[in-house]
């Protein structure tokens, strides 16, 4: 299974995927890494000899044209699966329509609880005893696609947002690697893309 990983930040989830894929027995390989900025995490791709590309939103007139360029750069690698791992942009409809459901995301909360860009802070502020990690299919909404895997992470007294997010990331790395492995080995079977289904129905 060939994978393109999209990141925006430090790329600890990407690093975990790169380390896993470095094992010849891992059933997936990362063919490229994409980012919306000159993300520190791109260093991990370089360290593993994986090509990367950057498509910066401010270089485009609008979100749709940015998304079209990002899609073109992703599709150039003909991936079987695109993994958003700390990618902090909302993907435009044409991008999602072209790739979903072979487009998944890892989110640091137990969706549908705490969607959006501040999930860890929101869980902490809500005073819940536990939160967690969700790997889900990306659909047109924000953090709304079908859930594939979830794992609980406890919130401890005195946790700062940083403490909690680091504890979440430890679990998240393991969840995203096992989710990719499950998809590659078809223990998780993603639905047929809607675009193909339409063709079959006609
Ligand atoms: C991850 O927790 C991801 O779920 C969230 O931001 C964090 C990114 O971490 N969107 P990293 O870039 O993978 O280290």
PDB file of C-alpha atoms and ligand atoms in Angstrom:
ATOM      1  CA  UNK A   1       0.000   0.000   0.000  1.00  0.00           C
ATOM      2  CA  UNK A   2       1.580   3.317  -0.993  1.00  0.00           C
ATOM      3  CA  UNK A   3       0.894   6.276   1.238  1.00  0.00           C
ATOM      4  CA  UNK A   4       1.268  10.048   1.122  1.00  0.00           C
ATOM      5  CA  UNK A   5       1.337  11.669   4.576  1.00  0.00           C
ATOM      6  CA  UNK A   6       0.267  15.303   5.071  1.00  0.00           C
ATOM      7  CA  UNK A   7       1.655  17.306   7.996  1.00  0.00           C
ATOM      8  CA  UNK A   8       1.743  20.884   9.285  1.00  0.00           C
ATOM      9  CA  UNK A   9       3.932  20.728  12.377  1.00  0.00           C
ATOM     10  CA  UNK A  10       6.461  18.636  14.264  1.00  0.00           C
ATOM     11  CA  UNK A  11       5.469  15.405  12.575  1.00  0.00           C
ATOM     12  CA  UNK A  12       5.754  12.986  15.510  1.00  0.00           C
ATOM     13  CA  UNK A  13       2.979  10.895  13.966  1.00  0.00           C
ATOM     14  CA  UNK A  14       4.787  11.013  10.610  1.00  0.00           C
ATOM     15  CA  UNK A  15       8.007   9.912  12.304  1.00  0.00           C
ATOM     16  CA  UNK A  16       6.222   6.923  13.820  1.00  0.00           C
ATOM     17  CA  UNK A  17       4.870   5.983  10.381  1.00  0.00           C
ATOM     18  CA  UNK A  18       8.308   6.408   8.782  1.00  0.00           C
ATOM     19  CA  UNK A  19       9.902   4.221  11.462  1.00  0.00           C
ATOM     20  CA  UNK A  20       7.247   1.538  11.029  1.00  0.00           C
ATOM     21  CA  UNK A  21       7.485   1.623   7.243  1.00  0.00           C
ATOM     22  CA  UNK A  22      11.277   1.298   7.421  1.00  0.00           C
ATOM     23  CA  UNK A  23      10.663  -2.326   8.424  1.00  0.00           C
ATOM     24  CA  UNK A  24      10.470  -4.376   5.235  1.00  0.00           C
ATOM     25  CA  UNK A  25       7.654  -6.437   6.769  1.00  0.00           C
ATOM     26  CA  UNK A  26       5.396  -3.405   7.223  1.00  0.00           C
ATOM     27  CA  UNK A  27       2.653  -3.703   4.569  1.00  0.00           C
ATOM     28  CA  UNK A  28       2.746  -0.045   3.547  1.00  0.00           C
ATOM     29  CA  UNK A  29       5.347   2.406   2.322  1.00  0.00           C
ATOM     30  CA  UNK A  30       5.399   6.185   2.464  1.00  0.00           C
ATOM     31  CA  UNK A  31       6.079   7.447  -1.043  1.00  0.00           C
ATOM     32  CA  UNK A  32       5.947  11.170  -0.225  1.00  0.00           C
ATOM     33  CA  UNK A  33       5.196  13.707   2.498  1.00  0.00           C
ATOM     34  CA  UNK A  34       3.246  16.910   1.880  1.00  0.00           C
ATOM     35  CA  UNK A  35       2.844  20.042   3.963  1.00  0.00           C
ATOM     36  CA  UNK A  36       1.081  23.404   3.923  1.00  0.00           C
ATOM     37  CA  UNK A  37       4.212  25.127   5.233  1.00  0.00           C
ATOM     38  CA  UNK A  38       7.945  24.664   5.812  1.00  0.00           C
ATOM     39  CA  UNK A  39       7.044  22.330   8.692  1.00  0.00           C
ATOM     40  CA  UNK A  40       9.724  21.047  11.084  1.00  0.00           C
ATOM     41  CA  UNK A  41       8.337  17.571  10.505  1.00  0.00           C
ATOM     42  CA  UNK A  42       9.657  17.633   6.931  1.00  0.00           C
ATOM     43  CA  UNK A  43      13.045  16.856   8.475  1.00  0.00           C
ATOM     44  CA  UNK A  44      11.759  13.360   9.286  1.00  0.00           C
ATOM     45  CA  UNK A  45      10.929  12.743   5.627  1.00  0.00           C
ATOM     46  CA  UNK A  46      14.420  13.926   4.672  1.00  0.00           C
ATOM     47  CA  UNK A  47      16.022  11.693   7.313  1.00  0.00           C
ATOM     48  CA  UNK A  48      14.232   8.688   5.839  1.00  0.00           C
ATOM     49  CA  UNK A  49      14.958   9.662   2.244  1.00  0.00           C
ATOM     50  CA  UNK A  50      11.285  10.251   1.468  1.00  0.00           C
ATOM     51  CA  UNK A  51      10.518  13.052  -1.004  1.00  0.00           C
ATOM     52  CA  UNK A  52       8.380  15.941   0.189  1.00  0.00           C
ATOM     53  CA  UNK A  53       6.388  18.832  -1.240  1.00  0.00           C
ATOM     54  CA  UNK A  54       4.978  22.021   0.220  1.00  0.00           C
ATOM     55  CA  UNK A  55       1.863  23.850  -1.012  1.00  0.00           C
ATOM     56  CA  UNK A  56       1.419  27.114   0.901  1.00  0.00           C
ATOM     57  CA  UNK A  57      -2.130  28.532   1.005  1.00  0.00           C
ATOM     58  CA  UNK A  58      -0.976  32.167   0.852  1.00  0.00           C
ATOM     59  CA  UNK A  59       0.450  31.490  -2.615  1.00  0.00           C
ATOM     60  CA  UNK A  60      -3.092  30.946  -3.942  1.00  0.00           C
ATOM     61  CA  UNK A  61      -6.037  33.244  -4.586  1.00  0.00           C
ATOM     62  CA  UNK A  62      -8.422  31.037  -2.647  1.00  0.00           C
ATOM     63  CA  UNK A  63      -8.799  27.786  -0.741  1.00  0.00           C
ATOM     64  CA  UNK A  64     -10.187  25.915  -3.744  1.00  0.00           C
ATOM     65  CA  UNK A  65      -7.188  26.659  -5.966  1.00  0.00           C
ATOM     66  CA  UNK A  66      -4.819  25.797  -3.115  1.00  0.00           C
ATOM     67  CA  UNK A  67      -6.661  22.508  -2.702  1.00  0.00           C
ATOM     68  CA  UNK A  68      -6.458  21.797  -6.429  1.00  0.00           C
ATOM     69  CA  UNK A  69      -2.676  22.248  -6.392  1.00  0.00           C
ATOM     70  CA  UNK A  70      -2.314  20.148  -3.242  1.00  0.00           C
ATOM     71  CA  UNK A  71      -4.430  17.444  -4.911  1.00  0.00           C
ATOM     72  CA  UNK A  72      -2.280  17.531  -8.050  1.00  0.00           C
ATOM     73  CA  UNK A  73       0.881  17.159  -5.959  1.00  0.00           C
ATOM     74  CA  UNK A  74      -0.629  14.281  -3.969  1.00  0.00           C
ATOM     75  CA  UNK A  75      -2.005  12.447  -7.011  1.00  0.00           C
ATOM     76  CA  UNK A  76       1.370  12.720  -8.762  1.00  0.00           C
ATOM     77  CA  UNK A  77       2.465   9.930  -6.373  1.00  0.00           C
ATOM     78  CA  UNK A  78      -0.568   7.731  -7.123  1.00  0.00           C
ATOM     79  CA  UNK A  79      -1.059   6.837  -3.449  1.00  0.00           C
ATOM     80  CA  UNK A  80      -3.492   4.144  -2.357  1.00  0.00           C
ATOM     81  CA  UNK A  81      -4.074   6.066   0.873  1.00  0.00           C
ATOM     82  CA  UNK A  82      -3.520   9.637   2.076  1.00  0.00           C
ATOM     83  CA  UNK A  83      -2.922  10.102   5.813  1.00  0.00           C
ATOM     84  CA  UNK A  84      -3.421  13.488   7.476  1.00  0.00           C
ATOM     85  CA  UNK A  85      -1.207  13.406  10.566  1.00  0.00           C
ATOM     86  CA  UNK A  86      -1.217  16.781  12.247  1.00  0.00           C
ATOM     87  CA  UNK A  87      -2.353  18.524   9.069  1.00  0.00           C
ATOM     88  CA  UNK A  88      -3.989  21.716  10.255  1.00  0.00           C
ATOM     89  CA  UNK A  89      -5.983  22.812   7.204  1.00  0.00           C
ATOM     90  CA  UNK A  90      -9.549  22.072   6.172  1.00  0.00           C
ATOM     91  CA  UNK A  91      -9.390  20.199   2.862  1.00  0.00           C
ATOM     92  CA  UNK A  92     -11.641  21.677   0.172  1.00  0.00           C
ATOM     93  CA  UNK A  93     -14.540  19.669  -1.340  1.00  0.00           C
ATOM     94  CA  UNK A  94     -12.776  18.815  -4.634  1.00  0.00           C
ATOM     95  CA  UNK A  95      -9.777  17.413  -2.727  1.00  0.00           C
ATOM     96  CA  UNK A  96     -11.990  15.293  -0.463  1.00  0.00           C
ATOM     97  CA  UNK A  97     -14.202  14.137  -3.344  1.00  0.00           C
ATOM     98  CA  UNK A  98     -11.159  13.002  -5.321  1.00  0.00           C
ATOM     99  CA  UNK A  99      -9.528  10.994  -2.538  1.00  0.00           C
ATOM    100  CA  UNK A 100     -12.059   9.976   0.138  1.00  0.00           C
ATOM    101  CA  UNK A 101     -12.524   7.391   1.567  1.00  0.00           C
ATOM    102  CA  UNK A 102      -8.850   6.625   0.908  1.00  0.00           C
ATOM    103  CA  UNK A 103      -8.151   9.725   2.985  1.00  0.00           C
ATOM    104  CA  UNK A 104      -7.871   9.392   6.769  1.00  0.00           C
ATOM    105  CA  UNK A 105      -7.031  11.725   9.640  1.00  0.00           C
ATOM    106  CA  UNK A 106      -5.848  11.351  13.205  1.00  0.00           C
ATOM    107  CA  UNK A 107      -7.520  13.632  15.757  1.00  0.00           C
ATOM    108  CA  UNK A 108      -6.492  14.088  19.413  1.00  0.00           C
ATOM    109  CA  UNK A 109      -9.961  13.568  20.937  1.00  0.00           C
ATOM    110  CA  UNK A 110     -12.765  10.990  20.996  1.00  0.00           C
ATOM    111  CA  UNK A 111     -14.876  12.301  18.097  1.00  0.00           C
ATOM    112  CA  UNK A 112     -17.599  13.428  17.895  1.00  0.00           C
ATOM    113  CA  UNK A 113     -16.424  15.075  21.097  1.00  0.00           C
ATOM    114  CA  UNK A 114     -14.088  18.061  20.715  1.00  0.00           C
ATOM    115  CA  UNK A 115     -13.725  18.474  16.943  1.00  0.00           C
ATOM    116  CA  UNK A 116     -11.591  21.262  15.517  1.00  0.00           C
ATOM    117  CA  UNK A 117      -8.140  22.655  15.979  1.00  0.00           C
ATOM    118  CA  UNK A 118      -8.138  22.928  19.801  1.00  0.00           C
ATOM    119  CA  UNK A 119      -9.361  19.467  20.803  1.00  0.00           C
ATOM    120  CA  UNK A 120      -6.883  18.958  23.634  1.00  0.00           C
ATOM    121  CA  UNK A 121      -7.509  22.377  25.171  1.00  0.00           C
ATOM    122  CA  UNK A 122     -11.289  21.894  24.827  1.00  0.00           C
ATOM    123  CA  UNK A 123     -11.263  18.492  26.550  1.00  0.00           C
ATOM    124  CA  UNK A 124      -9.200  19.910  29.388  1.00  0.00           C
ATOM    125  CA  UNK A 125     -11.533  22.907  29.732  1.00  0.00           C
ATOM    126  CA  UNK A 126     -14.584  20.615  29.711  1.00  0.00           C
ATOM    127  CA  UNK A 127     -13.320  18.907  32.860  1.00  0.00           C
ATOM    128  CA  UNK A 128     -13.875  15.386  31.500  1.00  0.00           C
ATOM    129  CA  UNK A 129     -11.943  12.526  33.117  1.00  0.00           C
ATOM    130  CA  UNK A 130     -10.760  11.075  29.843  1.00  0.00           C
ATOM    131  CA  UNK A 131     -10.268  11.951  26.196  1.00  0.00           C
ATOM    132  CA  UNK A 132      -8.384  10.059  23.514  1.00  0.00           C
ATOM    133  CA  UNK A 133      -7.443   9.567  19.875  1.00  0.00           C
ATOM    134  CA  UNK A 134      -9.614   9.042  16.814  1.00  0.00           C
ATOM    135  CA  UNK A 135      -8.590   7.870  13.359  1.00  0.00           C
ATOM    136  CA  UNK A 136     -11.401   8.580  10.905  1.00  0.00           C
ATOM    137  CA  UNK A 137     -12.148   8.854   7.213  1.00  0.00           C
ATOM    138  CA  UNK A 138     -12.062  12.478   6.061  1.00  0.00           C
ATOM    139  CA  UNK A 139     -15.335  13.651   4.543  1.00  0.00           C
ATOM    140  CA  UNK A 140     -16.488  17.138   3.562  1.00  0.00           C
ATOM    141  CA  UNK A 141     -17.000  18.184   7.174  1.00  0.00           C
ATOM    142  CA  UNK A 142     -14.460  19.092   9.855  1.00  0.00           C
ATOM    143  CA  UNK A 143     -13.528  15.955  11.841  1.00  0.00           C
ATOM    144  CA  UNK A 144     -16.909  14.418  10.934  1.00  0.00           C
ATOM    145  CA  UNK A 145     -16.091  11.363   8.788  1.00  0.00           C
ATOM    146  CA  UNK A 146     -16.705   7.725   9.766  1.00  0.00           C
ATOM    147  CA  UNK A 147     -14.619   6.638  12.760  1.00  0.00           C
ATOM    148  CA  UNK A 148     -12.158   3.785  12.134  1.00  0.00           C
ATOM    149  CA  UNK A 149     -10.253   3.455  15.421  1.00  0.00           C
ATOM    150  CA  UNK A 150     -10.479   5.109  18.845  1.00  0.00           C
ATOM    151  CA  UNK A 151      -8.415   4.742  21.996  1.00  0.00           C
ATOM    152  CA  UNK A 152      -8.968   6.385  25.386  1.00  0.00           C
ATOM    153  CA  UNK A 153      -6.385   8.582  27.111  1.00  0.00           C
ATOM    154  CA  UNK A 154      -6.921   9.582  30.773  1.00  0.00           C
ATOM    155  CA  UNK A 155      -6.788  13.211  31.845  1.00  0.00           C
ATOM    156  CA  UNK A 156      -4.811  13.545  35.061  1.00  0.00           C
ATOM    157  CA  UNK A 157      -5.182  16.175  37.770  1.00  0.00           C
ATOM    158  CA  UNK A 158      -2.894  19.100  37.094  1.00  0.00           C
ATOM    159  CA  UNK A 159      -2.505  18.288  33.384  1.00  0.00           C
ATOM    160  CA  UNK A 160      -1.521  21.242  31.272  1.00  0.00           C
ATOM    161  CA  UNK A 161      -2.581  21.262  27.624  1.00  0.00           C
ATOM    162  CA  UNK A 162       0.999  20.334  26.745  1.00  0.00           C
ATOM    163  CA  UNK A 163       1.154  17.431  29.251  1.00  0.00           C
ATOM    164  CA  UNK A 164      -2.130  16.043  27.994  1.00  0.00           C
ATOM    165  CA  UNK A 165      -1.260  16.449  24.321  1.00  0.00           C
ATOM    166  CA  UNK A 166       2.078  14.689  24.823  1.00  0.00           C
ATOM    167  CA  UNK A 167       0.294  11.816  26.579  1.00  0.00           C
ATOM    168  CA  UNK A 168      -2.208  11.721  23.704  1.00  0.00           C
ATOM    169  CA  UNK A 169       0.561  11.726  21.098  1.00  0.00           C
ATOM    170  CA  UNK A 170       2.206   8.668  22.667  1.00  0.00           C
ATOM    171  CA  UNK A 171      -1.045   6.766  22.091  1.00  0.00           C
ATOM    172  CA  UNK A 172      -1.727   8.480  18.777  1.00  0.00           C
ATOM    173  CA  UNK A 173       1.529   7.321  17.197  1.00  0.00           C
ATOM    174  CA  UNK A 174       0.617   3.719  17.964  1.00  0.00           C
ATOM    175  CA  UNK A 175      -2.982   4.104  16.797  1.00  0.00           C
ATOM    176  CA  UNK A 176      -2.115   5.684  13.429  1.00  0.00           C
ATOM    177  CA  UNK A 177       0.526   3.029  12.687  1.00  0.00           C
ATOM    178  CA  UNK A 178      -1.842   0.176  13.582  1.00  0.00           C
ATOM    179  CA  UNK A 179      -4.685   1.777  11.612  1.00  0.00           C
ATOM    180  CA  UNK A 180      -2.500   2.024   8.494  1.00  0.00           C
ATOM    181  CA  UNK A 181      -1.335  -1.566   9.003  1.00  0.00           C
ATOM    182  CA  UNK A 182      -4.959  -2.735   9.383  1.00  0.00           C
ATOM    183  CA  UNK A 183      -5.990  -0.939   6.200  1.00  0.00           C
ATOM    184  CA  UNK A 184      -2.987  -2.336   4.294  1.00  0.00           C
ATOM    185  CA  UNK A 185      -3.839  -5.857   5.475  1.00  0.00           C
ATOM    186  CA  UNK A 186      -7.553  -5.283   4.797  1.00  0.00           C
ATOM    187  CA  UNK A 187      -8.490  -5.931   8.397  1.00  0.00           C
ATOM    188  CA  UNK A 188     -10.083  -2.509   8.073  1.00  0.00           C
ATOM    189  CA  UNK A 189     -11.788  -2.303   4.670  1.00  0.00           C
ATOM    190  CA  UNK A 190     -12.526   1.233   3.497  1.00  0.00           C
ATOM    191  CA  UNK A 191     -15.819   1.628   1.597  1.00  0.00           C
ATOM    192  CA  UNK A 192     -15.794   1.898  -2.189  1.00  0.00           C
ATOM    193  CA  UNK A 193     -15.358   5.538  -3.284  1.00  0.00           C
ATOM    194  CA  UNK A 194     -18.742   7.096  -4.028  1.00  0.00           C
ATOM    195  CA  UNK A 195     -17.542   8.166  -7.461  1.00  0.00           C
ATOM    196  CA  UNK A 196     -16.904   4.523  -8.418  1.00  0.00           C
ATOM    197  CA  UNK A 197     -20.254   3.451  -6.901  1.00  0.00           C
ATOM    198  CA  UNK A 198     -22.165   5.924  -9.114  1.00  0.00           C
ATOM    199  CA  UNK A 199     -20.489   4.407 -12.159  1.00  0.00           C
ATOM    200  CA  UNK A 200     -21.544   0.898 -11.087  1.00  0.00           C
ATOM    201  CA  UNK A 201     -25.151   1.961 -10.362  1.00  0.00           C
ATOM    202  CA  UNK A 202     -25.748   3.526 -13.777  1.00  0.00           C
TER     203      UNK A 202
HETATM  204  C1  LIG B   1      -1.472  15.557  16.636  1.00  0.00           C
HETATM  205  O1  LIG B   1      -1.941  15.297  17.939  1.00  0.00           O
HETATM  206  C2  LIG B   1      -2.627  15.675  15.690  1.00  0.00           C
HETATM  207  O2  LIG B   1      -3.697  14.805  15.970  1.00  0.00           O
HETATM  208  C3  LIG B   1      -3.067  17.093  15.939  1.00  0.00           C
HETATM  209  O3  LIG B   1      -1.877  17.831  16.106  1.00  0.00           O
HETATM  210  C4  LIG B   1      -0.852  16.937  16.537  1.00  0.00           C
HETATM  211  C5  LIG B   1       0.241  16.982  15.504  1.00  0.00           C
HETATM  212  O4  LIG B   1       1.345  16.373  16.049  1.00  0.00           O
HETATM  213  N1  LIG B   1      -3.845  17.601  14.837  1.00  0.00           N
HETATM  214  P1  LIG B   1       2.577  15.943  15.095  1.00  0.00           P
HETATM  215  O5  LIG B   1       2.763  17.044  14.061  1.00  0.00           O
HETATM  216  O6  LIG B   1       2.213  14.633  14.454  1.00  0.00           O
HETATM  217  O7  LIG B   1       3.726  15.825  16.050  1.00  0.00           O
END
